[in-house]
Amino acid sequence: MPQPQLQIPPRPNPPAALAPIAPLAPLARAVCLALLTAGGLAATSTTVFAQQSGSAEARLSFNIPAGALDDALGAFGAAAGVMVAADPRLTAGVRSPGVRGSYAVEDGLARLLEGTPLQAVRQGPRAYALQARPPRGGETTLPAVTVTDTHLANASTLPETYAGGQTARGGRLGLLGNRDTLDAPFSLTQYTAKLIEDQQAQNIGDVLVNDPSVRNTYSRGAGRDEFNIRGFTLFNYDVSYNGMYGASPRNASALIGIERVEVLRGPNAFLNGMAPYGSVGGSINLVPKRAGAEPLNRVTLSYIDDGQFGTHVDLGRRFGETQELGLRVNAQHSDGDMPQDGAREKLDAFSLGLDYHTDRLRLEADLNYQNRLTHARSGLLFPPASGVRIPSAPDARGNFFPDWTYWKANEWFGVGRAEYDLSPAWTAFAAVGGNRYDFSSLQTNWLMLDGQGNIGARPTRLKEEVNTVTGEAGVRGRFTTGELGHETVLSMSSFDLEHRQLRATSSIVLSDLYDPAALAEPAIAIGSHLPKVSVTRLRSLALADTISIADDRVQLMLGARQQQVVVDGFDGATGKRSAHYSKSALTPAVGITVKPAPALALYANYIEGLSQGPTAPSGAANAGEVFPPDISRQTEIGAKYDFGRIVATLSAFQIERPSSFLDPASLRFSTDGKQRNRGLELLVQGELAPGLRLLGGAAYTEAELLKTQSGANDGNTAPATPRRQANLALEWDTPVLPGLTLTARALHTGGQYVDAANTQKLPAWNRYDLGARYAFTAAGKAVVLRGTVENVADKDYWLSAAREGLTVGAPRTLLLSLSVDL
């Protein structure tokens, strides 16, 4: 079994440049260290960090050649803006291998000291001292340290960032906990807070434009997120927060309190339980921010076309003798016009994160609030009847949604987690979370009436209230049987949702895609009492065992989850139960990872996804028959290789998802239909060279309809599934002006069918983004100025045909922000 590793709590991502401190002569360094010690600074909590420190800081570019350690330390201090103090007797005659490339400060300093008899100790903010390394095999006691196994990471241990800082080396794998990417027998990517900040991402969709296996259903300004992963829809309702379904915002998630956005591709019912709304193409998990080792006081001012201004405050502190208590607070206010005509959005958001760590106990708690009001949002446009051509996309800046339409969502959500080490090998864990969602809207769900751009809708007022409570509890541990190592998890989960809704409509209105009519706001009366329409209860019990041999070079994951689904529908007028669904399913999974070499991992998996089964409609020969949960099945093989600064994943997968229909001959309703998606994916991330970062890849998917009703669409391509998708994002730290970084991104999405009969198709589209950021100091404060132009060519295009509805891509959009660490 691997030896435990020492890991320190992650830090916030500071701006990428700080005021340089002049290098110190050897004697001055020794005097400085003595003064620091005499002043009591050295008596504060210090942290010794090893070569693989896993710091979550922003990365800087270094170009320090090998040579005398004294010279290298001076150059490093000037480049990183830190003070490095050392007794000259320790550094005399010692040579450094130097450091070249992009590193966080601690990682870069550890690289500079690689192979020397010295190690660095943090003395305070931006100050370090050198001391002799302990004898090999000696133990060092660290404050605020959690001892964990490399595979059985606890909930509070954040995997370190990968080269370039845009992604991480691992992330949460459902009930298995945090796993290193090379150890996981699945395809996964974790996008960091550094990427979120540098790309000025506002919602999850702004982050996932970097992922070639994912496409957004809605563009910026829709007030809602929805995704297509491996050809299947993933609703924002099914996004998890800190590993829990039902604890994240229902429509769109502000990212002010988010440290990472984790993407797992493919069905995952065994790992995460059944998604409440049945998404099967993958999962998205939001990891909340935690206070870092150093105080944080960051203010960000932002601007988005066409006049939306915002302010974001990010504060972090740790308290206690061993920094055991952490507090992270984020608050945001933004308001103003968006690029589409008449569109406007106001957002107030707040995030509070607490964590407490002792030797055996770890506690976390998060409380979040969002109030989002969006006018004239860019929503779905339903296509005309099959066979009628889809007209060209309208002007993206011109808006066919009236300015009196709106979405208003007010919600509180959060999660509390606890872990307790029963012994060095066994840990008990529990979590509880929830969401209180209040929603009201006045909207026009437009329908295309023909191929010339004429559209019609029935304006609708809607009120909703959704209350969710979710929880889990379990135990995980490790043991050996002979030559086999075991990592076992037993987990129970629950999910309860109550949905209340009231709807009222007016008469039909008409308009035009290319010349929207000036429509008067309809007067639609709606009551104040919201009747209960449905109650959903999900219960599950899961058991997993990861068996390892040959020093973990072979890892076999086995497991199964027993999932129960209970859904009751209610008559809104009488309040009586009108429908009842109660079924269960056993969903197994198996995955294997083989490492022929430390940097190469070959993997394969079989795993399933679950969705609520249908009920045969009235008029069918088997009317009222309740079907068990639909089971989507994935088989996948792949390879991952870590080149040191670049990691690549190549995978091939097949997902089969059942579909239902009424046989016209027998009038029997069945779930014998099928959609089969087969695909290849190549994902790359990291640094091509020092200061040159790469993120992107390509996906090829063949989505075929099988066993359709009367065979009418057998062999056709499934709607909303482009065959080819590609992304490429580059960042270059220019040598001409230190602190200046240029960015570029290109997206390609192939053509996609709108209908199952394949008579309607949207053309392929390309989008190009350009940007720059400049990190500098002003009045001794670290400052980062960022600017991005999305859709530089201002292209008008149909973005997506997901759920058989069309959405328009956003027009050219300018984003600006200024971040200052006070």
mmCIF file with all atom_site columns, N, CA and C in Angstrom, residues 187-226:
data_model
loop_
_atom_site.group_PDB
_atom_site.id
_atom_site.type_symbol
_atom_site.label_atom_id
_atom_site.label_alt_id
_atom_site.label_comp_id
_atom_site.label_asym_id
_atom_site.label_entity_id
_atom_site.label_seq_id
_atom_site.pdbx_PDB_ins_code
_atom_site.Cartn_x
_atom_site.Cartn_y
_atom_site.Cartn_z
_atom_site.occupancy
_atom_site.B_iso_or_equiv
_atom_site.pdbx_formal_charge
_atom_site.auth_seq_id
_atom_site.auth_comp_id
_atom_site.auth_asym_id
_atom_site.auth_atom_id
_atom_site.pdbx_PDB_model_num
ATOM 1   N N  . SER A 1 187 ? -13.007 9.164  -17.317 1.00 0.00 ? 187 SER A N  1
ATOM 2   C CA . SER A 1 187 ? -12.520 10.410 -17.917 1.00 0.00 ? 187 SER A CA 1
ATOM 3   C C  . SER A 1 187 ? -13.047 11.577 -17.095 1.00 0.00 ? 187 SER A C  1
ATOM 4   N N  . LEU A 1 188 ? -12.146 12.393 -16.555 1.00 0.00 ? 188 LEU A N  1
ATOM 5   C CA . LEU A 1 188 ? -12.557 13.494 -15.697 1.00 0.00 ? 188 LEU A CA 1
ATOM 6   C C  . LEU A 1 188 ? -11.587 14.663 -15.816 1.00 0.00 ? 188 LEU A C  1
ATOM 7   N N  . THR A 1 189 ? -12.115 15.866 -15.590 1.00 0.00 ? 189 THR A N  1
ATOM 8   C CA . THR A 1 189 ? -11.326 17.098 -15.620 1.00 0.00 ? 189 THR A CA 1
ATOM 9   C C  . THR A 1 189 ? -11.839 18.006 -14.515 1.00 0.00 ? 189 THR A C  1
ATOM 10  N N  . GLN A 1 190 ? -10.896 18.720 -13.858 1.00 0.00 ? 190 GLN A N  1
ATOM 11  C CA . GLN A 1 190 ? -11.247 19.642 -12.790 1.00 0.00 ? 190 GLN A CA 1
ATOM 12  C C  . GLN A 1 190 ? -10.705 21.024 -13.146 1.00 0.00 ? 190 GLN A C  1
ATOM 13  N N  . TYR A 1 191 ? -11.599 21.980 -13.341 1.00 0.00 ? 191 TYR A N  1
ATOM 14  C CA . TYR A 1 191 ? -11.218 23.349 -13.686 1.00 0.00 ? 191 TYR A CA 1
ATOM 15  C C  . TYR A 1 191 ? -11.098 24.176 -12.411 1.00 0.00 ? 191 TYR A C  1
ATOM 16  N N  . THR A 1 192 ? -10.021 24.955 -12.306 1.00 0.00 ? 192 THR A N  1
ATOM 17  C CA . THR A 1 192 ? -9.665  25.608 -11.048 1.00 0.00 ? 192 THR A CA 1
ATOM 18  C C  . THR A 1 192 ? -10.210 27.033 -10.948 1.00 0.00 ? 192 THR A C  1
ATOM 19  N N  . ALA A 1 193 ? -10.096 27.585 -9.728  1.00 0.00 ? 193 ALA A N  1
ATOM 20  C CA . ALA A 1 193 ? -10.489 28.977 -9.492  1.00 0.00 ? 193 ALA A CA 1
ATOM 21  C C  . ALA A 1 193 ? -9.626  29.931 -10.300 1.00 0.00 ? 193 ALA A C  1
ATOM 22  N N  . LYS A 1 194 ? -8.388  29.563 -10.556 1.00 0.00 ? 194 LYS A N  1
ATOM 23  C CA . LYS A 1 194 ? -7.533  30.418 -11.388 1.00 0.00 ? 194 LYS A CA 1
ATOM 24  C C  . LYS A 1 194 ? -8.117  30.567 -12.786 1.00 0.00 ? 194 LYS A C  1
ATOM 25  N N  . LEU A 1 195 ? -8.576  29.466 -13.382 1.00 0.00 ? 195 LEU A N  1
ATOM 26  C CA . LEU A 1 195 ? -9.207  29.552 -14.693 1.00 0.00 ? 195 LEU A CA 1
ATOM 27  C C  . LEU A 1 195 ? -10.493 30.371 -14.614 1.00 0.00 ? 195 LEU A C  1
ATOM 28  N N  . ILE A 1 196 ? -11.295 30.141 -13.574 1.00 0.00 ? 196 ILE A N  1
ATOM 29  C CA . ILE A 1 196 ? -12.548 30.885 -13.421 1.00 0.00 ? 196 ILE A CA 1
ATOM 30  C C  . ILE A 1 196 ? -12.271 32.378 -13.381 1.00 0.00 ? 196 ILE A C  1
ATOM 31  N N  . GLU A 1 197 ? -11.263 32.785 -12.608 1.00 0.00 ? 197 GLU A N  1
ATOM 32  C CA . GLU A 1 197 ? -10.948 34.206 -12.487 1.00 0.00 ? 197 GLU A CA 1
ATOM 33  C C  . GLU A 1 197 ? -10.349 34.763 -13.769 1.00 0.00 ? 197 GLU A C  1
ATOM 34  N N  . ASP A 1 198 ? -9.386  34.051 -14.342 1.00 0.00 ? 198 ASP A N  1
ATOM 35  C CA . ASP A 1 198 ? -8.687  34.574 -15.519 1.00 0.00 ? 198 ASP A CA 1
ATOM 36  C C  . ASP A 1 198 ? -9.597  34.657 -16.731 1.00 0.00 ? 198 ASP A C  1
ATOM 37  N N  . GLN A 1 199 ? -10.561 33.744 -16.845 1.00 0.00 ? 199 GLN A N  1
ATOM 38  C CA . GLN A 1 199 ? -11.490 33.779 -17.976 1.00 0.00 ? 199 GLN A CA 1
ATOM 39  C C  . GLN A 1 199 ? -12.767 34.542 -17.658 1.00 0.00 ? 199 GLN A C  1
ATOM 40  N N  . GLN A 1 200 ? -12.833 35.136 -16.469 1.00 0.00 ? 200 GLN A N  1
ATOM 41  C CA . GLN A 1 200 ? -13.972 35.955 -16.053 1.00 0.00 ? 200 GLN A CA 1
ATOM 42  C C  . GLN A 1 200 ? -15.297 35.202 -16.199 1.00 0.00 ? 200 GLN A C  1
ATOM 43  N N  . ALA A 1 201 ? -15.262 33.935 -15.812 1.00 0.00 ? 201 ALA A N  1
ATOM 44  C CA . ALA A 1 201 ? -16.444 33.088 -15.926 1.00 0.00 ? 201 ALA A CA 1
ATOM 45  C C  . ALA A 1 201 ? -17.498 33.527 -14.921 1.00 0.00 ? 201 ALA A C  1
ATOM 46  N N  . GLN A 1 202 ? -18.733 33.658 -15.375 1.00 0.00 ? 202 GLN A N  1
ATOM 47  C CA . GLN A 1 202 ? -19.849 34.061 -14.519 1.00 0.00 ? 202 GLN A CA 1
ATOM 48  C C  . GLN A 1 202 ? -20.684 32.862 -14.079 1.00 0.00 ? 202 GLN A C  1
ATOM 49  N N  . ASN A 1 203 ? -20.843 31.884 -14.974 1.00 0.00 ? 203 ASN A N  1
ATOM 50  C CA . ASN A 1 203 ? -21.654 30.698 -14.698 1.00 0.00 ? 203 ASN A CA 1
ATOM 51  C C  . ASN A 1 203 ? -20.868 29.458 -15.122 1.00 0.00 ? 203 ASN A C  1
ATOM 52  N N  . ILE A 1 204 ? -21.416 28.282 -14.807 1.00 0.00 ? 204 ILE A N  1
ATOM 53  C CA . ILE A 1 204 ? -20.739 27.030 -15.145 1.00 0.00 ? 204 ILE A CA 1
ATOM 54  C C  . ILE A 1 204 ? -20.480 26.945 -16.648 1.00 0.00 ? 204 ILE A C  1
ATOM 55  N N  . GLY A 1 205 ? -21.455 27.386 -17.454 1.00 0.00 ? 205 GLY A N  1
ATOM 56  C CA . GLY A 1 205 ? -21.295 27.306 -18.904 1.00 0.00 ? 205 GLY A CA 1
ATOM 57  C C  . GLY A 1 205 ? -20.083 28.069 -19.407 1.00 0.00 ? 205 GLY A C  1
ATOM 58  N N  . ASP A 1 206 ? -19.710 29.159 -18.720 1.00 0.00 ? 206 ASP A N  1
ATOM 59  C CA . ASP A 1 206 ? -18.530 29.924 -19.132 1.00 0.00 ? 206 ASP A CA 1
ATOM 60  C C  . ASP A 1 206 ? -17.255 29.141 -18.893 1.00 0.00 ? 206 ASP A C  1
ATOM 61  N N  . VAL A 1 207 ? -17.275 28.219 -17.945 1.00 0.00 ? 207 VAL A N  1
ATOM 62  C CA . VAL A 1 207 ? -16.116 27.369 -17.677 1.00 0.00 ? 207 VAL A CA 1
ATOM 63  C C  . VAL A 1 207 ? -16.044 26.222 -18.685 1.00 0.00 ? 207 VAL A C  1
ATOM 64  N N  . LEU A 1 208 ? -17.190 25.620 -18.978 1.00 0.00 ? 208 LEU A N  1
ATOM 65  C CA . LEU A 1 208 ? -17.200 24.416 -19.801 1.00 0.00 ? 208 LEU A CA 1
ATOM 66  C C  . LEU A 1 208 ? -17.071 24.683 -21.289 1.00 0.00 ? 208 LEU A C  1
ATOM 67  N N  . VAL A 1 209 ? -16.949 25.962 -21.702 1.00 0.00 ? 209 VAL A N  1
ATOM 68  C CA . VAL A 1 209 ? -16.608 26.223 -23.103 1.00 0.00 ? 209 VAL A CA 1
ATOM 69  C C  . VAL A 1 209 ? -15.190 25.742 -23.398 1.00 0.00 ? 209 VAL A C  1
ATOM 70  N N  . ASN A 1 210 ? -14.443 25.371 -22.356 1.00 0.00 ? 210 ASN A N  1
ATOM 71  C CA . ASN A 1 210 ? -13.093 24.839 -22.547 1.00 0.00 ? 210 ASN A CA 1
ATOM 72  C C  . ASN A 1 210 ? -13.072 23.329 -22.778 1.00 0.00 ? 210 ASN A C  1
ATOM 73  N N  . ASP A 1 211 ? -14.217 22.679 -22.678 1.00 0.00 ? 211 ASP A N  1
ATOM 74  C CA . ASP A 1 211 ? -14.273 21.214 -22.701 1.00 0.00 ? 211 ASP A CA 1
ATOM 75  C C  . ASP A 1 211 ? -14.825 20.718 -24.033 1.00 0.00 ? 211 ASP A C  1
ATOM 76  N N  . PRO A 1 212 ? -14.059 19.942 -24.796 1.00 0.00 ? 212 PRO A N  1
ATOM 77  C CA . PRO A 1 212 ? -14.540 19.485 -26.116 1.00 0.00 ? 212 PRO A CA 1
ATOM 78  C C  . PRO A 1 212 ? -15.651 18.455 -26.045 1.00 0.00 ? 212 PRO A C  1
ATOM 79  N N  . SER A 1 213 ? -15.849 17.822 -24.894 1.00 0.00 ? 213 SER A N  1
ATOM 80  C CA . SER A 1 213 ? -16.913 16.822 -24.775 1.00 0.00 ? 213 SER A CA 1
ATOM 81  C C  . SER A 1 213 ? -18.220 17.436 -24.314 1.00 0.00 ? 213 SER A C  1
ATOM 82  N N  . VAL A 1 214 ? -18.225 18.745 -24.034 1.00 0.00 ? 214 VAL A N  1
ATOM 83  C CA . VAL A 1 214 ? -19.396 19.428 -23.485 1.00 0.00 ? 214 VAL A CA 1
ATOM 84  C C  . VAL A 1 214 ? -19.795 20.576 -24.410 1.00 0.00 ? 214 VAL A C  1
ATOM 85  N N  . ARG A 1 215 ? -21.094 20.764 -24.578 1.00 0.00 ? 215 ARG A N  1
ATOM 86  C CA . ARG A 1 215 ? -21.608 21.945 -25.263 1.00 0.00 ? 215 ARG A CA 1
ATOM 87  C C  . ARG A 1 215 ? -22.752 22.528 -24.446 1.00 0.00 ? 215 ARG A C  1
ATOM 88  N N  . ASN A 1 216 ? -22.797 23.856 -24.410 1.00 0.00 ? 216 ASN A N  1
ATOM 89  C CA . ASN A 1 216 ? -23.847 24.553 -23.672 1.00 0.00 ? 216 ASN A CA 1
ATOM 90  C C  . ASN A 1 216 ? -25.119 24.634 -24.506 1.00 0.00 ? 216 ASN A C  1
ATOM 91  N N  . THR A 1 217 ? -26.254 24.453 -23.852 1.00 0.00 ? 217 THR A N  1
ATOM 92  C CA . THR A 1 217 ? -27.534 24.655 -24.523 1.00 0.00 ? 217 THR A CA 1
ATOM 93  C C  . THR A 1 217 ? -27.837 26.136 -24.663 1.00 0.00 ? 217 THR A C  1
ATOM 94  N N  . TYR A 1 218 ? -27.527 26.902 -23.623 1.00 0.00 ? 218 TYR A N  1
ATOM 95  C CA . TYR A 1 218 ? -27.858 28.325 -23.608 1.00 0.00 ? 218 TYR A CA 1
ATOM 96  C C  . TYR A 1 218 ? -26.588 29.171 -23.703 1.00 0.00 ? 218 TYR A C  1
ATOM 97  N N  . SER A 1 219 ? -26.728 30.348 -24.270 1.00 0.00 ? 219 SER A N  1
ATOM 98  C CA . SER A 1 219 ? -25.608 31.277 -24.374 1.00 0.00 ? 219 SER A CA 1
ATOM 99  C C  . SER A 1 219 ? -25.594 32.206 -23.174 1.00 0.00 ? 219 SER A C  1
ATOM 100 N N  . ARG A 1 220 ? -24.553 33.011 -23.084 1.00 0.00 ? 220 ARG A N  1
ATOM 101 C CA . ARG A 1 220 ? -24.471 34.010 -22.027 1.00 0.00 ? 220 ARG A CA 1
ATOM 102 C C  . ARG A 1 220 ? -25.692 34.932 -22.101 1.00 0.00 ? 220 ARG A C  1
ATOM 103 N N  . GLY A 1 221 ? -26.298 35.217 -20.970 1.00 0.00 ? 221 GLY A N  1
ATOM 104 C CA . GLY A 1 221 ? -27.467 36.083 -20.936 1.00 0.00 ? 221 GLY A CA 1
ATOM 105 C C  . GLY A 1 221 ? -28.771 35.341 -20.822 1.00 0.00 ? 221 GLY A C  1
ATOM 106 N N  . ALA A 1 222 ? -28.718 33.996 -20.798 1.00 0.00 ? 222 ALA A N  1
ATOM 107 C CA . ALA A 1 222 ? -29.956 33.222 -20.707 1.00 0.00 ? 222 ALA A CA 1
ATOM 108 C C  . ALA A 1 222 ? -30.461 33.117 -19.280 1.00 0.00 ? 222 ALA A C  1
ATOM 109 N N  . GLY A 1 223 ? -29.606 33.383 -18.296 1.00 0.00 ? 223 GLY A N  1
ATOM 110 C CA . GLY A 1 223 ? -30.014 33.221 -16.912 1.00 0.00 ? 223 GLY A CA 1
ATOM 111 C C  . GLY A 1 223 ? -30.173 31.772 -16.517 1.00 0.00 ? 223 GLY A C  1
ATOM 112 N N  . ARG A 1 224 ? -29.667 30.876 -17.346 1.00 0.00 ? 224 ARG A N  1
ATOM 113 C CA . ARG A 1 224 ? -29.836 29.451 -17.081 1.00 0.00 ? 224 ARG A CA 1
ATOM 114 C C  . ARG A 1 224 ? -28.696 28.670 -17.712 1.00 0.00 ? 224 ARG A C  1
ATOM 115 N N  . ASP A 1 225 ? -28.274 27.592 -17.036 1.00 0.00 ? 225 ASP A N  1
ATOM 116 C CA . ASP A 1 225 ? -27.261 26.684 -17.567 1.00 0.00 ? 225 ASP A CA 1
ATOM 117 C C  . ASP A 1 225 ? -27.897 25.340 -17.889 1.00 0.00 ? 225 ASP A C  1
ATOM 118 N N  . GLU A 1 226 ? -27.447 24.763 -18.981 1.00 0.00 ? 226 GLU A N  1
ATOM 119 C CA . GLU A 1 226 ? -27.839 23.400 -19.370 1.00 0.00 ? 226 GLU A CA 1
ATOM 120 C C  . GLU A 1 226 ? -26.768 22.906 -20.326 1.00 0.00 ? 226 GLU A C  1
#
